[in-house]
Amino acid sequence: MVNVNTAGLDSFFWTVGLNGLSAIIAFWIFEYLRVQPGLTRKLYNPRRQVEEEEGVEHTQFSGSHANYQSWRSFVFNLTDAEMLPRCGVDAIIWLKFLKFCSRIFFMLSVFQAPFLMLIYATTTNELQEVTWESFISMSHIPERSNTLSICVIAAYIMTVYILFKLAELYKDVMDLRTQTIYDMSPGSNSFTVLVQDIPDQKGGLGIVKFDLWSYNVFHRGWWNTRWIRIREALQGIFDGISHTSNALVTQESLAMTGNATAETVEAFFHNLFPGVHLEAVMVPSLRDVEALVKERDRLVYRIEMLQSQRRWRIEGLETSSDAKFAAVSEDQGAVETSLQGSAYSNAPLDEATRRLVSLKPALMAEIRELNPKIAAARSLASNRPAHTAFVLFPSIRTAAVAPQLLNTIDSKTWRVSPAPSSIDIIWPNLSHRWWERFGRFMLMLIIFITMVLVFLVPVTFVSGLTTVETLNGMGPWVVEITSVPWIRSFLNGYLPGVAMTLALLGMPYVFRLLSGIQSPRTLSDQERASCSKFFVLLVVDVFFGNSVLQAFFKEMDLFLEDFSLSDLLSAMGASVPDSASFFISYIVARIGIALPAELLRTGKLASYWIFGPLRFTHREWREAWIPERPPYFIHLPNNLFCLLLGLVYAVVAPLVLPFIWLYFNLSVTLWHHQMVFVYVTSADTMGKNWPHIFLRIITSLLIAQLTLTGILILKESAGSIFMAILMGLTVSYYFLMASRYTESFKFMPMDLAAVLDDRYQGNEFGESAWEKYKASCQLPVTAPSCFLMRIISPAMRDNPVMRLSCCEERQKQQRTNNEAMKSVSPTKIDDRRTEFRRDGSSEAMYQSFGSYNSLVESESSDINF
């Protein structure tokens, strides 16, 4: 009979109890704050607040859904067709993935976990004393036991079931993507391709090679826009050197401009597609233009800040100035208060008003002085040759064919890819050549490997916390503390999972910055690269690192005296099942800390109050709660890692399975709420994240099979041969699915492109549509009528949350509000202001970008924002 030691059972209850209690308390707090007016309403339901401000018609999403039962039943009853216009394809695929994990681990927890734990508990091994968690795992099973064959059968059943459900999910994702593309109105990126690494042309690109080099190097070192005049003076020196370097070039090549490069691109594609009308839009480097625009932004911000500092006293209460006046008359030096009616027209000037009146003319003069410089720099940049261009085609068929061709013998030149959404593009990275991207990738790789190795230090520390014996070696004072039973249980159970969760808190943001080094084209590419790096760190450092280090700490004296590889492998084989208690603590800590933190939006709430004194304008206050992109780079790697832990310990230590199921079940509820009420998908990739998720699911399954194979080898079981066969079948399954569907995520299928072409425009391309699509290929600083936001595609303008980001829509709404306010009596204005105060939030939060738009409209028309 096995002698079971139940000493660690109290640590297990500490872990589950404390984290479960914290999750319940956080949920109660959320339910209370969610229905409160003012700030909490903006943080926990910002999309509804934005829709009300923009006057969006009442929809099924506009209801209050005050309690948990109300909003939970509402979001779970939504179909994919109802959620698609609001959330996008990426969000729906994310929810489908969470549901897939929840169903998988529910079935494993109900059917496989009790059966395996019963088998492990009844397996006799009289030669050892085991802990309670090892008693129901594979660690105490003797070598060459018949029980090991049951483990192999369970692994086969689990793998077949997961692969079958994964094939259904893959098919569901493909149908969703295809149907969405089929039903949507095509945007500019449907007719456009991105061409990178355009080779140097004779006299075209080579003539300004030193010019571009000087601009790039110079503006990397002088990024601060306050030194703009010094930068202009030193730029003359660089221009002189550039002209001197070009003195040996012939006059014919000197006469060529950037238009010749656009003509070269068009001529190249005319050779590939004869008789097709197309047009190339070059993407030059605009660091010099951006510097001037940032300087103008700084001046506009000063005017807006001065307006916000103007205070009016009404009924003994201070209110913000943007709701009290529309403009400042710089000629007469008086404040015109026409926005809110005659009730405020005779108010006396205070110190803030006098300061605004005195400083505003000088600031406006500087802005007018910068406008010609911006126009000249924009014109110079537009005529400058570049190595990147957008090419517009008259049909979706042609745009779908172009990226799938090998255009030249040298595959590093004329690289054509489908054009991403303009709102998702990282514009400065488009000008990077292939060798610069390769160099950046190698630099990023070196930094990443170094970070993975360095992060083993906190993992080692956390692994040491799992063994009180290791802590006792720090000194006699530690022995006195750990001798207290409840402290010992707390250290063994609750602390390791919380410490690991907190240690990983800032890593997603570090990897997002690191991914920016490798020159991604879009924000979505940067997020995918960040997810890959974070997942690798979790697998290498947290999973494998914890298992190896835990084995090392337990047998430290043995390894220091006589180290051998066989002893290390034997210790690892026993440590992987025994480390299940640590990962249970980690999973439960994510249930009690990570999920409540996302539900309560603690980071957003803390930044709102901590950085509140640094916000001086209404625009800054509004940006503090405006809906953001879903943080996939934070939660996707963590969920994939939890999936990995569930698959690894599904056979090795089945006790982990119920906690994994609980984690994913709560995640499904949480992210349904966040996607519907909190986050907004600014740029939908139409499911391009799914192949990356699928690859990591298969990788997690292979790691689980490899771990079980290693344990079987150490226990001298013949089942390791069958596990090797299972790994081969899993790899074959991946290549089968990837070969069938992966290319459909990279390129639009031709049959679908033909259907869209025949439905919407055939082979004719209207002049208005052509100009509209051409404008969407311009950089933000060259956009003709939008200064605050990038040009968004027509498909995204259909989204009411995205439509409110367009300056023209905002200015039109502001003019309508101004006309309406002139006819409102002062009594109604006071009533509205009182209602705002009763709501618990400042009136400034309801003005959005009003002050900025009023500034743009009230000044002379020669200021082109």
mmCIF file with all atom_site columns, C-alpha atoms in Angstrom, residues 139-235:
data_model
loop_
_atom_site.group_PDB
_atom_site.id
_atom_site.type_symbol
_atom_site.label_atom_id
_atom_site.label_alt_id
_atom_site.label_comp_id
_atom_site.label_asym_id
_atom_site.label_entity_id
_atom_site.label_seq_id
_atom_site.pdbx_PDB_ins_code
_atom_site.Cartn_x
_atom_site.Cartn_y
_atom_site.Cartn_z
_atom_site.occupancy
_atom_site.B_iso_or_equiv
_atom_site.pdbx_formal_charge
_atom_site.auth_seq_id
_atom_site.auth_comp_id
_atom_site.auth_asym_id
_atom_site.auth_atom_id
_atom_site.pdbx_PDB_model_num
ATOM 1  C CA . SER A 1 139 ? 5.054   10.213 -10.774 1.00 0.00 ? 139 SER A CA 1
ATOM 2  C CA . HIS A 1 140 ? 4.603   7.263  -8.369  1.00 0.00 ? 140 HIS A CA 1
ATOM 3  C CA . ILE A 1 141 ? 3.793   4.648  -11.038 1.00 0.00 ? 141 ILE A CA 1
ATOM 4  C CA . PRO A 1 142 ? 6.577   2.033  -11.020 1.00 0.00 ? 142 PRO A CA 1
ATOM 5  C CA . GLU A 1 143 ? 8.687   1.237  -14.044 1.00 0.00 ? 143 GLU A CA 1
ATOM 6  C CA . ARG A 1 144 ? 7.338   -1.190 -16.676 1.00 0.00 ? 144 ARG A CA 1
ATOM 7  C CA . SER A 1 145 ? 3.877   -1.035 -15.103 1.00 0.00 ? 145 SER A CA 1
ATOM 8  C CA . ASN A 1 146 ? 0.822   -2.018 -17.113 1.00 0.00 ? 146 ASN A CA 1
ATOM 9  C CA . THR A 1 147 ? -0.745  1.267  -16.044 1.00 0.00 ? 147 THR A CA 1
ATOM 10 C CA . LEU A 1 148 ? 1.581   3.082  -18.447 1.00 0.00 ? 148 LEU A CA 1
ATOM 11 C CA . SER A 1 149 ? -0.207  1.495  -21.406 1.00 0.00 ? 149 SER A CA 1
ATOM 12 C CA . ILE A 1 150 ? -3.443  3.089  -20.190 1.00 0.00 ? 150 ILE A CA 1
ATOM 13 C CA . CYS A 1 151 ? -1.670  6.465  -20.337 1.00 0.00 ? 151 CYS A CA 1
ATOM 14 C CA . VAL A 1 152 ? -0.762  5.853  -23.979 1.00 0.00 ? 152 VAL A CA 1
ATOM 15 C CA . ILE A 1 153 ? -4.365  4.911  -24.832 1.00 0.00 ? 153 ILE A CA 1
ATOM 16 C CA . ALA A 1 154 ? -5.630  8.059  -23.061 1.00 0.00 ? 154 ALA A CA 1
ATOM 17 C CA . ALA A 1 155 ? -3.150  10.185 -25.038 1.00 0.00 ? 155 ALA A CA 1
ATOM 18 C CA . TYR A 1 156 ? -4.392  8.672  -28.316 1.00 0.00 ? 156 TYR A CA 1
ATOM 19 C CA . ILE A 1 157 ? -8.040  9.266  -27.450 1.00 0.00 ? 157 ILE A CA 1
ATOM 20 C CA . MET A 1 158 ? -7.347  12.839 -26.349 1.00 0.00 ? 158 MET A CA 1
ATOM 21 C CA . THR A 1 159 ? -5.336  13.620 -29.504 1.00 0.00 ? 159 THR A CA 1
ATOM 22 C CA . VAL A 1 160 ? -7.939  12.209 -31.889 1.00 0.00 ? 160 VAL A CA 1
ATOM 23 C CA . TYR A 1 161 ? -10.713 14.117 -30.156 1.00 0.00 ? 161 TYR A CA 1
ATOM 24 C CA . ILE A 1 162 ? -8.783  17.419 -30.173 1.00 0.00 ? 162 ILE A CA 1
ATOM 25 C CA . LEU A 1 163 ? -7.760  17.091 -33.823 1.00 0.00 ? 163 LEU A CA 1
ATOM 26 C CA . PHE A 1 164 ? -11.330 16.299 -34.832 1.00 0.00 ? 164 PHE A CA 1
ATOM 27 C CA . LYS A 1 165 ? -12.699 19.351 -33.015 1.00 0.00 ? 165 LYS A CA 1
ATOM 28 C CA . LEU A 1 166 ? -9.830  21.461 -34.354 1.00 0.00 ? 166 LEU A CA 1
ATOM 29 C CA . ALA A 1 167 ? -10.725 20.504 -37.926 1.00 0.00 ? 167 ALA A CA 1
ATOM 30 C CA . GLU A 1 168 ? -14.315 21.587 -37.286 1.00 0.00 ? 168 GLU A CA 1
ATOM 31 C CA . LEU A 1 169 ? -13.095 24.882 -35.850 1.00 0.00 ? 169 LEU A CA 1
ATOM 32 C CA . TYR A 1 170 ? -10.774 25.459 -38.828 1.00 0.00 ? 170 TYR A CA 1
ATOM 33 C CA . LYS A 1 171 ? -13.648 24.867 -41.228 1.00 0.00 ? 171 LYS A CA 1
ATOM 34 C CA . ASP A 1 172 ? -15.871 27.214 -39.212 1.00 0.00 ? 172 ASP A CA 1
ATOM 35 C CA . VAL A 1 173 ? -13.209 29.945 -39.309 1.00 0.00 ? 173 VAL A CA 1
ATOM 36 C CA . MET A 1 174 ? -12.775 29.562 -43.076 1.00 0.00 ? 174 MET A CA 1
ATOM 37 C CA . ASP A 1 175 ? -16.536 29.775 -43.659 1.00 0.00 ? 175 ASP A CA 1
ATOM 38 C CA . LEU A 1 176 ? -16.740 32.898 -41.496 1.00 0.00 ? 176 LEU A CA 1
ATOM 39 C CA . ARG A 1 177 ? -13.882 34.589 -43.349 1.00 0.00 ? 177 ARG A CA 1
ATOM 40 C CA . THR A 1 178 ? -15.213 33.663 -46.798 1.00 0.00 ? 178 THR A CA 1
ATOM 41 C CA . GLN A 1 179 ? -18.777 34.723 -46.037 1.00 0.00 ? 179 GLN A CA 1
ATOM 42 C CA . THR A 1 180 ? -17.612 38.038 -44.570 1.00 0.00 ? 180 THR A CA 1
ATOM 43 C CA . ILE A 1 181 ? -15.535 38.869 -47.641 1.00 0.00 ? 181 ILE A CA 1
ATOM 44 C CA . TYR A 1 182 ? -18.412 37.804 -49.873 1.00 0.00 ? 182 TYR A CA 1
ATOM 45 C CA . ASP A 1 183 ? -20.964 40.033 -48.084 1.00 0.00 ? 183 ASP A CA 1
ATOM 46 C CA . MET A 1 184 ? -18.884 43.167 -47.473 1.00 0.00 ? 184 MET A CA 1
ATOM 47 C CA . SER A 1 185 ? -18.459 46.144 -49.781 1.00 0.00 ? 185 SER A CA 1
ATOM 48 C CA . PRO A 1 186 ? -14.894 46.123 -51.107 1.00 0.00 ? 186 PRO A CA 1
ATOM 49 C CA . GLY A 1 187 ? -12.626 48.902 -49.841 1.00 0.00 ? 187 GLY A CA 1
ATOM 50 C CA . SER A 1 188 ? -9.512  50.478 -51.266 1.00 0.00 ? 188 SER A CA 1
ATOM 51 C CA . ASN A 1 189 ? -7.265  47.611 -50.183 1.00 0.00 ? 189 ASN A CA 1
ATOM 52 C CA . SER A 1 190 ? -9.309  45.240 -52.376 1.00 0.00 ? 190 SER A CA 1
ATOM 53 C CA . PHE A 1 191 ? -8.061  47.034 -55.495 1.00 0.00 ? 191 PHE A CA 1
ATOM 54 C CA . THR A 1 192 ? -4.564  47.863 -54.231 1.00 0.00 ? 192 THR A CA 1
ATOM 55 C CA . VAL A 1 193 ? -1.262  46.022 -53.779 1.00 0.00 ? 193 VAL A CA 1
ATOM 56 C CA . LEU A 1 194 ? 1.819   47.108 -51.856 1.00 0.00 ? 194 LEU A CA 1
ATOM 57 C CA . VAL A 1 195 ? 5.108   47.023 -53.764 1.00 0.00 ? 195 VAL A CA 1
ATOM 58 C CA . GLN A 1 196 ? 8.318   47.078 -51.717 1.00 0.00 ? 196 GLN A CA 1
ATOM 59 C CA . ASP A 1 197 ? 12.039  46.916 -52.536 1.00 0.00 ? 197 ASP A CA 1
ATOM 60 C CA . ILE A 1 198 ? 11.725  48.731 -55.838 1.00 0.00 ? 198 ILE A CA 1
ATOM 61 C CA . PRO A 1 199 ? 15.269  48.650 -57.248 1.00 0.00 ? 199 PRO A CA 1
ATOM 62 C CA . ASP A 1 200 ? 17.309  51.781 -57.929 1.00 0.00 ? 200 ASP A CA 1
ATOM 63 C CA . GLN A 1 201 ? 16.681  53.220 -61.353 1.00 0.00 ? 201 GLN A CA 1
ATOM 64 C CA . LYS A 1 202 ? 19.329  54.985 -63.443 1.00 0.00 ? 202 LYS A CA 1
ATOM 65 C CA . GLY A 1 203 ? 19.193  58.623 -62.456 1.00 0.00 ? 203 GLY A CA 1
ATOM 66 C CA . GLY A 1 204 ? 15.973  58.062 -60.553 1.00 0.00 ? 204 GLY A CA 1
ATOM 67 C CA . LEU A 1 205 ? 16.703  56.543 -57.163 1.00 0.00 ? 205 LEU A CA 1
ATOM 68 C CA . GLY A 1 206 ? 20.490  56.543 -57.275 1.00 0.00 ? 206 GLY A CA 1
ATOM 69 C CA . ILE A 1 207 ? 20.665  60.322 -57.729 1.00 0.00 ? 207 ILE A CA 1
ATOM 70 C CA . VAL A 1 208 ? 19.132  60.983 -54.310 1.00 0.00 ? 208 VAL A CA 1
ATOM 71 C CA . LYS A 1 209 ? 20.678  58.072 -52.470 1.00 0.00 ? 209 LYS A CA 1
ATOM 72 C CA . PHE A 1 210 ? 22.792  60.396 -50.354 1.00 0.00 ? 210 PHE A CA 1
ATOM 73 C CA . ASP A 1 211 ? 19.843  62.761 -49.952 1.00 0.00 ? 211 ASP A CA 1
ATOM 74 C CA . LEU A 1 212 ? 17.688  60.011 -48.388 1.00 0.00 ? 212 LEU A CA 1
ATOM 75 C CA . TRP A 1 213 ? 20.579  58.830 -46.251 1.00 0.00 ? 213 TRP A CA 1
ATOM 76 C CA . SER A 1 214 ? 21.175  62.331 -44.931 1.00 0.00 ? 214 SER A CA 1
ATOM 77 C CA . TYR A 1 215 ? 17.485  62.854 -44.194 1.00 0.00 ? 215 TYR A CA 1
ATOM 78 C CA . ASN A 1 216 ? 17.149  59.536 -42.350 1.00 0.00 ? 216 ASN A CA 1
ATOM 79 C CA . VAL A 1 217 ? 20.305  59.869 -40.255 1.00 0.00 ? 217 VAL A CA 1
ATOM 80 C CA . PHE A 1 218 ? 19.728  63.524 -39.512 1.00 0.00 ? 218 PHE A CA 1
ATOM 81 C CA . HIS A 1 219 ? 16.137  63.175 -38.373 1.00 0.00 ? 219 HIS A CA 1
ATOM 82 C CA . ARG A 1 220 ? 16.855  60.174 -36.205 1.00 0.00 ? 220 ARG A CA 1
ATOM 83 C CA . GLY A 1 221 ? 19.276  62.337 -34.234 1.00 0.00 ? 221 GLY A CA 1
ATOM 84 C CA . TRP A 1 222 ? 17.101  65.486 -34.183 1.00 0.00 ? 222 TRP A CA 1
ATOM 85 C CA . TRP A 1 223 ? 13.657  64.165 -33.466 1.00 0.00 ? 223 TRP A CA 1
ATOM 86 C CA . ASN A 1 224 ? 12.817  66.915 -30.982 1.00 0.00 ? 224 ASN A CA 1
ATOM 87 C CA . THR A 1 225 ? 10.718  69.425 -32.881 1.00 0.00 ? 225 THR A CA 1
ATOM 88 C CA . ARG A 1 226 ? 11.664  72.313 -30.601 1.00 0.00 ? 226 ARG A CA 1
ATOM 89 C CA . TRP A 1 227 ? 14.995  72.539 -32.411 1.00 0.00 ? 227 TRP A CA 1
ATOM 90 C CA . ILE A 1 228 ? 13.334  73.051 -35.754 1.00 0.00 ? 228 ILE A CA 1
ATOM 91 C CA . ARG A 1 229 ? 15.255  76.208 -36.701 1.00 0.00 ? 229 ARG A CA 1
ATOM 92 C CA . ILE A 1 230 ? 18.602  74.616 -35.826 1.00 0.00 ? 230 ILE A CA 1
ATOM 93 C CA . ARG A 1 231 ? 17.551  71.585 -37.834 1.00 0.00 ? 231 ARG A CA 1
ATOM 94 C CA . GLU A 1 232 ? 16.745  73.750 -40.840 1.00 0.00 ? 232 GLU A CA 1
ATOM 95 C CA . ALA A 1 233 ? 20.152  75.435 -40.644 1.00 0.00 ? 233 ALA A CA 1
ATOM 96 C CA . LEU A 1 234 ? 22.052  72.162 -40.377 1.00 0.00 ? 234 LEU A CA 1
ATOM 97 C CA . GLN A 1 235 ? 19.918  70.667 -43.118 1.00 0.00 ? 235 GLN A CA 1
#
